[in-house]
Tab-separated table of C-alpha atoms in Angstrom:
chain	number	residue	atom	x	y	z
W	1	THR	CA	0.052	-0.138	0.150
W	2	CYS	CA	1.284	3.639	-0.308
W	3	GLY	CA	1.936	5.936	2.691
W	4	TYR	CA	4.297	8.784	4.108
W	5	TYR	CA	7.181	9.595	5.795
W	6	PHE	CA	8.408	13.299	6.313
W	7	THR	CA	12.213	14.058	6.358
W	8	ARG	CA	14.128	17.713	5.930
W	9	GLN	CA	15.747	18.264	2.372
W	10	ASN	CA	19.228	17.238	3.471
W	11	ASN	CA	18.716	14.501	4.208
W	12	LEU	CA	17.694	13.390	0.677
W	13	ASN	CA	20.595	12.724	-1.131
W	14	PHE	CA	20.890	9.481	1.785
W	15	ILE	CA	17.839	8.190	1.041
W	16	ARG	CA	18.932	8.424	-2.700
W	17	LEU	CA	21.553	6.585	-1.860
W	18	HIS	CA	20.697	4.219	0.615
W	19	GLY	CA	16.239	4.096	1.103
W	20	LEU	CA	14.863	4.714	4.256
W	21	GLN	CA	16.780	3.251	7.156
W	22	PRO	CA	15.815	2.241	10.500
W	23	GLU	CA	16.423	4.913	13.761
W	24	GLN	CA	19.645	2.817	14.685
W	25	MET	CA	20.970	1.952	11.501
W	26	ALA	CA	20.723	5.741	10.100
W	27	PRO	CA	21.337	7.578	13.542
W	28	GLY	CA	22.833	11.238	11.049
W	29	ILE	CA	19.258	11.211	8.687
W	30	CYS	CA	16.667	10.758	11.939
W	31	GLU	CA	16.559	13.780	13.694
W	32	GLN	CA	13.394	14.546	13.039
W	33	GLY	CA	12.071	15.235	17.055
W	34	ARG	CA	9.548	12.519	17.368
W	35	GLY	CA	11.995	9.921	18.510
W	36	VAL	CA	11.297	5.927	18.749
W	37	HIS	CA	8.021	5.110	21.261
W	38	PHE	CA	7.338	2.534	19.360
W	39	GLY	CA	10.823	0.873	19.116
W	40	ASP	CA	13.444	0.655	16.206
W	41	GLY	CA	12.312	0.950	12.582
W	42	ILE	CA	10.988	3.096	9.754
W	43	TYR	CA	8.123	5.334	11.004
W	44	THR	CA	5.276	6.070	8.236
W	45	SER	CA	1.545	7.317	8.538
W	46	ARG	CA	-1.122	6.357	6.109
W	47	ASN	CA	-2.270	10.409	5.466
W	48	PRO	CA	-0.354	13.570	4.342
W	49	GLU	CA	-0.933	15.607	7.749
W	50	ALA	CA	-0.434	13.552	10.590
W	51	PHE	CA	3.108	13.929	10.427
W	52	GLN	CA	3.682	17.079	8.743
W	53	GLY	CA	5.489	18.954	10.907
W	54	SER	CA	7.446	16.595	12.557
W	55	CYS	CA	10.622	18.195	11.605
W	56	SER	CA	11.175	22.033	10.150
W	57	ASP	CA	12.551	22.918	6.401
W	58	SER	CA	9.779	19.263	6.113
W	59	VAL	CA	9.280	16.977	3.224
W	60	GLY	CA	7.085	14.784	2.788
W	61	LEU	CA	8.061	11.270	1.049
W	62	LEU	CA	4.923	8.915	-0.847
W	63	VAL	CA	6.515	5.789	-0.487
W	64	ALA	CA	5.592	1.646	-0.980
W	65	ILE	CA	4.917	-0.315	1.649
W	66	VAL	CA	4.798	-3.560	2.457
W	67	LYS	CA	3.397	-4.383	5.973
W	68	GLY	CA	4.175	-8.218	6.214
W	69	LYS	CA	2.533	-9.446	9.584
W	70	GLU	CA	1.503	-6.789	12.128
W	71	THR	CA	0.397	-6.174	14.721
W	72	ASN	CA	-0.708	-2.861	17.534
W	73	VAL	CA	1.152	-1.813	20.304
W	74	THR	CA	1.352	1.127	23.083
W	75	GLY	CA	4.809	0.872	23.612
W	76	PRO	CA	7.766	-0.010	22.854
W	77	GLU	CA	8.440	-3.749	22.588
W	78	PRO	CA	11.574	-6.196	22.139
W	79	PRO	CA	11.703	-7.590	18.741
W	80	ILE	CA	8.951	-10.251	18.083
W	81	PRO	CA	10.838	-12.990	15.285
W	82	ASP	CA	7.279	-13.345	12.809
W	83	VAL	CA	5.846	-9.276	13.395
W	84	ASP	CA	7.186	-7.490	10.329
W	85	THR	CA	5.335	-4.083	11.987
W	86	VAL	CA	3.674	-2.985	15.097
W	87	VAL	CA	1.213	0.100	14.422
W	88	GLY	CA	0.726	2.624	17.177
W	89	ASN	CA	-1.216	5.405	17.993
W	90	MET	CA	0.238	8.132	20.966
W	91	VAL	CA	-3.808	10.298	20.430
W	92	ILE	CA	-5.719	6.783	20.762
W	93	PRO	CA	-3.726	4.142	21.594
W	94	GLN	CA	-5.105	0.826	20.236
W	95	THR	CA	-4.805	-3.111	21.132
W	96	GLU	CA	-7.188	-4.682	18.386
W	97	ASP	CA	-6.483	-5.275	15.463
W	98	SER	CA	-6.443	-2.429	12.637
W	99	GLU	CA	-8.708	-2.969	10.412
W	100	GLN	CA	-11.602	-4.215	12.915
W	101	LEU	CA	-11.197	-0.138	14.038
W	102	GLY	CA	-10.674	0.997	10.808
W	103	GLY	CA	-14.216	1.990	10.681
W	104	LEU	CA	-13.561	4.859	12.022
W	105	ASP	CA	-10.843	6.994	10.069
W	106	GLU	CA	-11.017	9.840	13.415
W	107	CYS	CA	-8.800	6.372	15.263
W	108	THR	CA	-6.223	5.755	12.840
W	109	PHE	CA	-5.842	9.383	11.874
W	110	HIS	CA	-2.946	9.810	14.311
W	111	ASP	CA	-1.149	6.063	13.362
W	112	GLU	CA	2.306	5.039	13.021
W	113	VAL	CA	2.854	2.011	10.885
W	114	VAL	CA	6.404	0.929	11.931
W	115	LEU	CA	8.417	-1.006	9.718
W	116	ARG	CA	11.016	-2.929	11.250
W	117	GLN	CA	13.082	-3.479	7.792
W	118	SER	CA	14.615	-1.632	5.197
W	119	ALA	CA	13.137	-3.165	2.261
W	120	GLN	CA	9.335	-3.058	3.709
W	121	CYS	CA	9.595	0.588	2.565
W	122	LEU	CA	10.464	2.263	-1.161
W	123	PRO	CA	10.429	6.154	-1.888
W	124	LEU	CA	8.925	7.046	-4.939
W	125	PHE	CA	7.589	10.611	-4.693
W	126	SER	CA	8.784	14.326	-2.919
W	127	PHE	CA	6.902	16.253	-2.456
W	128	VAL	CA	6.973	19.655	0.031
W	129	LYS	CA	4.390	21.904	1.511
W	130	ASN	CA	4.708	25.234	3.071
W	131	GLY	CA	1.640	25.945	6.279
W	132	PRO	CA	-0.848	23.342	7.367
W	133	TRP	CA	-2.933	22.366	5.222
W	134	THR	CA	-6.624	24.288	5.778
W	135	TYR	CA	-10.034	23.153	5.084
W	136	ASP	CA	-13.078	25.636	4.210
W	137	ILE	CA	-16.117	26.471	6.409
W	138	ASP	CA	-17.859	23.245	4.017
W	139	GLY	CA	-15.144	21.381	4.837
W	140	GLY	CA	-13.937	20.979	1.515
W	141	CYS	CA	-9.824	20.384	1.896
W	142	ASP	CA	-7.157	22.550	0.323
W	143	ASN	CA	-6.208	22.191	-3.617
W	144	ASP	CA	-2.383	20.968	-2.614
W	145	LEU	CA	-4.253	18.309	-0.005
W	146	GLU	CA	-6.376	17.212	-2.849
W	147	ASN	CA	-3.998	16.522	-5.176
W	148	ILE	CA	-1.784	15.521	-2.797
W	149	TRP	CA	-4.559	12.330	-1.802
W	150	THR	CA	-4.933	12.346	-6.391
W	151	CYS	CA	-1.074	11.453	-6.405
W	152	HIS	CA	-1.682	8.857	-3.115
W	153	GLU	CA	-5.061	7.430	-5.258
W	154	ARG	CA	-2.855	6.905	-8.746
W	155	LEU	CA	-0.506	5.546	-7.189
W	156	GLN	CA	-1.678	3.267	-5.425
W	157	GLY	CA	-3.519	1.862	-8.546
W	158	VAL	CA	0.342	1.350	-9.851
W	159	MET	CA	1.132	-0.555	-6.886
W	160	ASP	CA	-2.229	-2.516	-7.354
W	161	LEU	CA	-1.310	-3.444	-10.688
W	162	PHE	CA	2.060	-4.730	-10.008
W	163	PHE	CA	1.666	-6.425	-6.918
W	164	ASN	CA	-1.599	-7.114	-5.380
W	165	GLU	CA	-2.135	-8.958	-8.786
W	166	GLY	CA	-4.638	-6.339	-9.821
W	167	ARG	CA	-6.807	-6.638	-6.516
W	168	MET	CA	-7.379	-2.982	-6.192
W	169	VAL	CA	-6.391	-1.838	-2.556
W	170	PRO	CA	-9.525	0.760	-1.322
W	171	VAL	CA	-7.804	3.710	-0.730
W	172	ILE	CA	-9.770	6.097	2.750
W	173	ARG	CA	-9.261	9.802	2.345
W	174	GLN	CA	-8.726	10.356	6.112
W	175	LYS	CA	-9.509	14.189	7.657
W	176	LYS	CA	-7.425	15.885	10.411
W	177	PRO	CA	-10.676	15.066	13.549
W	178	HIS	CA	-11.603	18.645	15.271
W	179	ALA	CA	-11.235	18.818	19.211
W	180	ALA	CA	-14.438	19.466	20.027
W	181	SER	CA	-15.344	15.537	18.471
W	182	GLN	CA	-12.650	14.011	19.830
W	183	GLN	CA	-14.803	12.826	23.063
W	184	ALA	CA	-18.005	11.405	20.150
W	185	ILE	CA	-14.795	9.768	18.892
W	186	GLU	CA	-13.632	7.913	22.049
W	187	SER	CA	-17.306	7.099	23.054
W	188	GLN	CA	-17.672	5.393	19.843
W	189	LEU	CA	-13.962	3.757	20.806
W	190	LEU	CA	-15.148	2.038	23.887
W	191	ALA	CA	-18.585	1.190	22.244
W	192	ARG	CA	-16.893	-0.737	19.721
W	193	ARG	CA	-14.033	-2.123	22.190
W	194	ILE	CA	-16.793	-3.479	24.464
W	195	GLN	CA	-18.955	-5.216	21.454
W	196	GLN	CA	-15.427	-6.957	20.480
W	197	ARG	CA	-15.432	-7.963	24.236
W	198	GLU	CA	-18.716	-9.751	23.781
W	199	ASP	CA	-18.174	-10.705	20.459
W	200	ARG	CA	-14.768	-12.477	22.161
W	201	GLU	CA	-17.109	-14.069	25.157
W	202	ALA	CA	-19.548	-15.358	23.090
W	203	GLU	CA	-17.444	-17.368	21.421
W	204	SER	CA	-15.199	-18.286	24.537
W	205	VAL	CA	-18.982	-19.645	25.091
W	206	ALA	CA	-19.201	-21.513	21.987
W	207	MET	CA	-15.656	-23.109	22.005
W	208	MET	CA	-16.545	-24.210	26.161
W	209	MET	CA	-20.221	-25.867	24.514
W	210	ILE	CA	-18.070	-27.760	22.628
W	211	SER	CA	-16.771	-30.208	25.431
W	212	PRO	CA	-19.326	-32.092	27.749
W	213	ALA	CA	-18.358	-30.862	30.656
W	214	GLY	CA	-17.758	-27.109	29.326
W	215	CYS	CA	-21.853	-27.528	28.287
W	216	ALA	CA	-22.251	-28.987	31.777
W	217	TRP	CA	-20.853	-25.648	33.505
W	218	LYS	CA	-23.051	-23.532	31.486
W	219	LEU	CA	-25.913	-25.513	31.397
W	220	VAL	CA	-26.094	-25.760	35.507
W	221	GLU	CA	-24.875	-21.382	35.101
W	222	GLU	CA	-28.806	-21.119	32.540
W	223	ILE	CA	-30.361	-22.740	35.338
W	224	LEU	CA	-29.398	-21.447	38.481
W	225	PHE	CA	-30.024	-18.169	36.582
W	226	LEU	CA	-33.512	-18.930	35.640
W	227	HIS	CA	-34.127	-20.283	39.715
W	228	ASP	CA	-33.243	-16.845	40.616
W	229	GLU	CA	-35.826	-14.686	37.478
W	230	LEU	CA	-38.550	-17.282	38.645
W	231	MET	CA	-38.571	-16.227	41.776
W	232	THR	CA	-39.532	-12.865	41.194
W	233	LEU	CA	-42.530	-13.825	40.285
W	234	ASP	CA	-45.497	-13.582	42.277
W	235	GLY	CA	-46.477	-16.600	44.027
W	236	MET	CA	-43.415	-18.714	43.430
W	237	THR	CA	-42.085	-18.689	46.937
W	238	ASN	CA	-45.414	-21.210	47.784
W	239	LEU	CA	-43.288	-23.983	44.977
W	240	SER	CA	-40.512	-24.314	47.671
W	241	LEU	CA	-38.982	-24.214	44.169
W	242	ALA	CA	-35.099	-24.665	44.318
W	243	PRO	CA	-31.827	-26.350	42.289
W	244	ILE	CA	-31.747	-29.525	43.270
W	245	ALA	CA	-27.699	-28.664	43.674
W	246	THR	CA	-25.053	-26.827	42.411
W	247	ASP	CA	-21.932	-28.093	42.605
W	248	ASP	CA	-22.774	-32.165	42.792
W	249	ILE	CA	-25.386	-31.401	39.509
W	250	VAL	CA	-22.344	-30.686	36.951
W	251	PHE	CA	-21.396	-34.020	37.036
W	252	LEU	CA	-24.881	-35.615	36.680
W	253	ALA	CA	-25.408	-32.982	33.704
W	254	GLU	CA	-21.723	-33.474	32.164
W	255	ARG	CA	-23.286	-37.769	32.318
W	256	PHE	CA	-26.704	-36.298	30.179
W	257	ILE	CA	-24.898	-34.281	27.659
W	258	GLU	CA	-22.724	-37.218	27.093
W	259	CYS	CA	-26.064	-39.429	27.028
W	260	ARG	CA	-27.565	-37.635	24.302
W	261	MET	CA	-23.663	-37.047	21.970
W	262	ASP	CA	-24.053	-40.604	22.053
W	263	PHE	CA	-27.982	-41.488	20.835
W	264	GLY	CA	-27.026	-38.311	18.231
W	265	THR	CA	-24.049	-40.943	17.026
W	266	ASP	CA	-26.398	-43.716	17.316
W	267	GLY	CA	-29.184	-41.899	14.816
W	268	ARG	CA	-31.640	-42.132	18.409
W	269	PRO	CA	-33.920	-39.180	19.166
W	270	THR	CA	-31.871	-36.140	21.134
W	271	ASP	CA	-34.408	-34.094	21.613
W	272	VAL	CA	-34.483	-32.955	25.464
W	273	THR	CA	-38.223	-32.382	27.303
W	274	CYS	CA	-38.860	-31.010	30.731
W	275	GLY	CA	-40.861	-34.133	32.892
W	276	TYR	CA	-41.607	-34.959	36.390
W	277	HIS	CA	-40.788	-37.414	39.134
W	278	TYR	CA	-41.738	-38.075	42.292
W	279	THR	CA	-40.819	-38.098	45.655
W	280	ASN	CA	-39.558	-38.765	49.442
W	281	GLN	CA	-37.882	-35.861	50.820
W	282	ASN	CA	-34.933	-37.877	52.867
W	283	ASN	CA	-34.060	-39.680	49.450
W	284	LEU	CA	-32.696	-36.389	47.918
W	285	ASP	CA	-29.030	-36.735	49.165
W	286	ALA	CA	-29.037	-39.286	47.512
W	287	ILE	CA	-30.569	-37.757	44.286
W	288	ARG	CA	-28.231	-35.204	44.365
W	289	GLN	CA	-25.286	-37.642	44.436
W	290	ASP	CA	-25.875	-40.414	42.339
W	291	GLY	CA	-28.980	-38.814	39.699
W	292	LEU	CA	-32.375	-41.117	39.196
W	293	LEU	CA	-31.491	-44.460	39.244
W	294	SER	CA	-32.874	-47.530	37.654
W	295	ARG	CA	-33.659	-50.924	40.255
W	296	PRO	CA	-30.343	-52.040	38.526
W	297	GLU	CA	-27.922	-49.291	39.023
W	298	ARG	CA	-29.403	-48.955	42.601
W	299	VAL	CA	-28.609	-52.189	43.279
W	300	ALA	CA	-24.532	-51.806	41.998
W	301	ARG	CA	-24.670	-48.748	43.926
W	302	ASN	CA	-25.761	-50.652	46.723
W	303	VAL	CA	-28.536	-47.227	46.676
W	304	GLY	CA	-31.626	-47.779	48.844
W	305	GLN	CA	-34.053	-45.004	46.657
W	306	GLN	CA	-37.544	-45.736	47.401
W	307	THR	CA	-39.850	-46.273	44.290
W	308	GLY	CA	-43.262	-46.259	43.185
W	309	GLY	CA	-42.397	-49.922	42.095
W	310	ALA	CA	-41.833	-50.554	37.980
W	311	TYR	CA	-45.084	-51.988	36.208
W	312	PHE	CA	-44.290	-51.420	32.765
W	313	GLY	CA	-40.524	-52.821	33.683
W	314	ASP	CA	-37.466	-51.410	35.356
W	315	GLY	CA	-36.466	-47.740	35.063
W	316	ILE	CA	-37.315	-44.206	35.650
W	317	TYR	CA	-40.144	-43.009	36.336
W	318	THR	CA	-41.844	-40.366	34.782
W	319	GLY	CA	-44.692	-38.073	33.636
W	320	ARG	CA	-45.666	-35.382	31.638
W	321	ASN	CA	-47.809	-32.825	34.219
W	322	PRO	CA	-46.880	-32.706	37.741
W	323	GLN	CA	-50.752	-33.584	39.172
W	324	ALA	CA	-51.187	-37.362	37.714
W	325	PHE	CA	-48.496	-39.435	40.682
W	326	GLN	CA	-48.035	-36.932	43.123
W	327	ASN	CA	-49.628	-39.810	45.986
W	328	PHE	CA	-45.935	-41.120	44.522
W	329	GLY	CA	-44.390	-38.289	47.371
W	330	ASN	CA	-43.901	-35.432	49.704
W	331	VAL	CA	-41.817	-33.847	47.313
W	332	GLY	CA	-41.919	-33.369	42.595
W	333	LEU	CA	-38.684	-32.851	40.921
W	334	LEU	CA	-39.057	-30.751	37.698
W	335	VAL	CA	-36.287	-33.047	34.822
W	336	ALA	CA	-35.201	-32.742	31.820
W	337	ILE	CA	-35.470	-36.445	29.994
W	338	LEU	CA	-33.909	-37.878	26.722
W	339	LYS	CA	-36.004	-40.569	25.461
W	340	GLY	CA	-34.575	-41.479	22.420
W	341	ASN	CA	-35.828	-44.583	20.411
W	342	GLU	CA	-39.420	-44.864	22.615
W	343	ARG	CA	-42.204	-47.710	22.357
W	344	ASN	CA	-45.385	-47.814	23.700
W	345	VAL	CA	-46.286	-50.612	26.168
W	346	ARG	CA	-49.344	-52.089	27.809
W	347	ASN	CA	-47.003	-53.825	30.603
W	348	ALA	CA	-43.056	-54.997	31.368
W	349	GLU	CA	-41.094	-56.182	28.482
W	350	PRO	CA	-38.108	-58.034	28.110
W	351	PRO	CA	-35.170	-55.668	27.645
W	352	ASN	CA	-35.121	-54.234	24.102
W	353	PRO	CA	-31.330	-52.363	23.738
W	354	ALA	CA	-32.873	-50.369	20.494
W	355	ILE	CA	-35.594	-48.833	23.077
W	356	ASN	CA	-34.615	-46.407	25.420
W	357	THR	CA	-37.796	-45.724	26.553
W	358	VAL	CA	-41.231	-47.082	27.181
W	359	ILE	CA	-44.024	-45.680	27.858
W	360	GLY	CA	-47.498	-47.381	29.704
W	361	ASN	CA	-50.906	-45.656	30.926
W	362	LYS	CA	-52.576	-48.053	33.464
W	363	VAL	CA	-55.879	-46.107	33.108
W	364	PHE	CA	-55.817	-45.777	28.617
W	365	PRO	CA	-53.554	-48.526	27.573
W	366	LYS	CA	-52.825	-48.016	23.794
W	367	THR	CA	-49.924	-48.779	21.561
W	368	GLU	CA	-50.184	-45.633	19.248
W	369	GLY	CA	-48.047	-42.147	20.054
W	370	HIS	CA	-48.996	-39.915	22.600
W	371	GLY	CA	-49.052	-36.097	23.179
W	372	SER	CA	-47.655	-33.625	25.220
W	373	GLY	CA	-50.462	-33.188	27.686
W	374	ARG	CA	-50.868	-29.910	29.618
W	375	ASN	CA	-54.765	-30.136	28.069
W	376	LEU	CA	-56.620	-31.442	31.319
W	377	ASP	CA	-59.058	-32.793	28.861
W	378	ASP	CA	-56.784	-34.855	26.843
W	379	LYS	CA	-58.040	-37.963	29.445
W	380	LYS	CA	-55.599	-40.401	27.169
W	381	THR	CA	-51.598	-38.956	27.941
W	382	TYR	CA	-52.387	-37.232	31.664
W	383	ASN	CA	-51.383	-40.654	32.640
W	384	ASP	CA	-48.541	-41.746	30.761
W	385	GLU	CA	-45.261	-42.965	32.576
W	386	VAL	CA	-42.806	-42.127	30.643
W	387	VAL	CA	-39.964	-45.017	31.668
W	388	LEU	CA	-36.522	-44.011	31.094
W	389	ARG	CA	-34.235	-46.513	31.227
W	390	THR	CA	-30.924	-46.123	32.156
W	391	SER	CA	-29.888	-43.115	34.710
W	392	SER	CA	-28.311	-40.695	32.328
W	393	GLN	CA	-31.570	-40.131	30.469
W	394	CYS	CA	-32.760	-38.596	32.946
W	395	LEU	CA	-31.503	-34.804	34.394
W	396	PRO	CA	-32.912	-33.931	37.660
W	397	LEU	CA	-33.254	-30.090	37.540
W	398	PHE	CA	-35.668	-28.317	40.132
W	399	SER	CA	-37.552	-29.952	43.643
W	400	PHE	CA	-40.785	-28.004	44.469
W	401	SER	CA	-43.206	-28.608	47.617
W	402	MET	CA	-45.920	-30.943	47.462
W	403	ARG	CA	-49.396	-29.975	47.437
W	404	ARG	CA	-53.154	-31.213	46.626
W	405	TYR	CA	-53.313	-29.373	44.126
W	406	THR	CA	-56.766	-28.539	42.398
W	407	TYR	CA	-58.409	-27.389	39.438
W	408	ASP	CA	-61.375	-25.613	38.356
W	409	ASN	CA	-63.149	-22.982	36.479
W	410	GLY	CA	-60.621	-20.648	38.507
W	411	GLN	CA	-57.547	-22.110	38.481
W	412	ASN	CA	-55.327	-23.269	40.719
W	413	LYS	CA	-52.587	-20.275	40.834
W	414	ASP	CA	-49.598	-23.593	42.667
W	415	TRP	CA	-50.588	-25.247	39.477
W	416	ASP	CA	-50.514	-22.372	37.371
W	417	ASN	CA	-46.826	-21.257	38.694
W	418	ILE	CA	-45.728	-25.221	38.128
W	419	TRP	CA	-46.091	-24.551	34.352
W	420	THR	CA	-44.544	-21.597	34.359
W	421	CYS	CA	-41.662	-23.389	35.679
W	422	HIS	CA	-42.144	-25.909	33.488
W	423	GLU	CA	-42.440	-23.799	29.881
W	424	ARG	CA	-38.851	-20.872	31.140
W	425	LEU	CA	-37.464	-24.455	31.421
W	426	GLN	CA	-38.109	-25.991	28.892
W	427	GLY	CA	-36.541	-22.844	27.050
W	428	VAL	CA	-33.308	-23.255	28.742
W	429	LEU	CA	-33.336	-27.323	26.911
W	430	ASP	CA	-34.623	-25.750	23.607
W	431	TRP	CA	-31.501	-23.088	23.165
């Protein structure tokens, strides 16, 4: 690309013979007074105005520059072998990628593009400007400045032809920012940096969600946040709604997520839905540690959770609604369930490795598929028992107090609140 370099008249003969040299290699010609704030190198700029007055008897040079690998800096840094160019700005320091902030010309107006080697810079034209560049009241600039930019654009066209395989590099005519706009510029820059930080955090979360452990931590975090949100709603305190656990549940969540991944690998359904399980208060500690277990799993682990029988075979018995099976315990659990391959049954059947979940109904036995069952008029699914064959298919998330719910034309408030929890939780699981 094209850039600018300013020097004294009496340095031109040296430059014609040797080109532009880093400060340490040619101290005799580097008396411009700008110093080396960003380390040794050849200091160039993006526009003809920013550093025009860097020395008396100033001569401007239009130069071709090849930046190679670049990085932004806020001060001098030890040479980095794989970095060819550093970009610094003493007015508005930047640490982000310069291209990300390039949309604000004012932010890059004072950029100092420091090339580490003389071979990266080719001086082509010299020019002299006596006095400062001027702008008229409508924002136009004087003819000399217009002409310099015209030279810049034409020269960039030649660079594109010879060095950029014909690819056109856009030329932005930067204008010197007004002092009054500096606060607005810094506000825009701050807003963009905040957005960039949020984008990086979102990317970090996305990377974390790739692993079961990372996804488990994020799920538990969202569950705890949801609980705080739910407790602000009217009447929720009547439910004694509480997360099953905090740290302990992460292990169970990771096991649940790994099971879902395995189902996906095997081509089994991976949808996750909410369900209900009732138990007694004295089982909660074991549930926090081991989750909900099938009978064979309880025997293998010597865990004695109380259960309500196994009419449809061994497994974790869940319901589609909070009322149908409330007589099985004094504490209700809202659980995430992963059914995988399911089958409707009328009674217990021998285990089938291809079936992960069986659904039975003692009141309305059937072999067809079932619905979701919030509407209490849907009697054929109200008493469905959704039996998950393994503990890894069920993740207990919230507990709530047991009540003898009734319903009539005036719906019970607690009933409505439990369904609100169900719906909000399903939203988290869908996400």
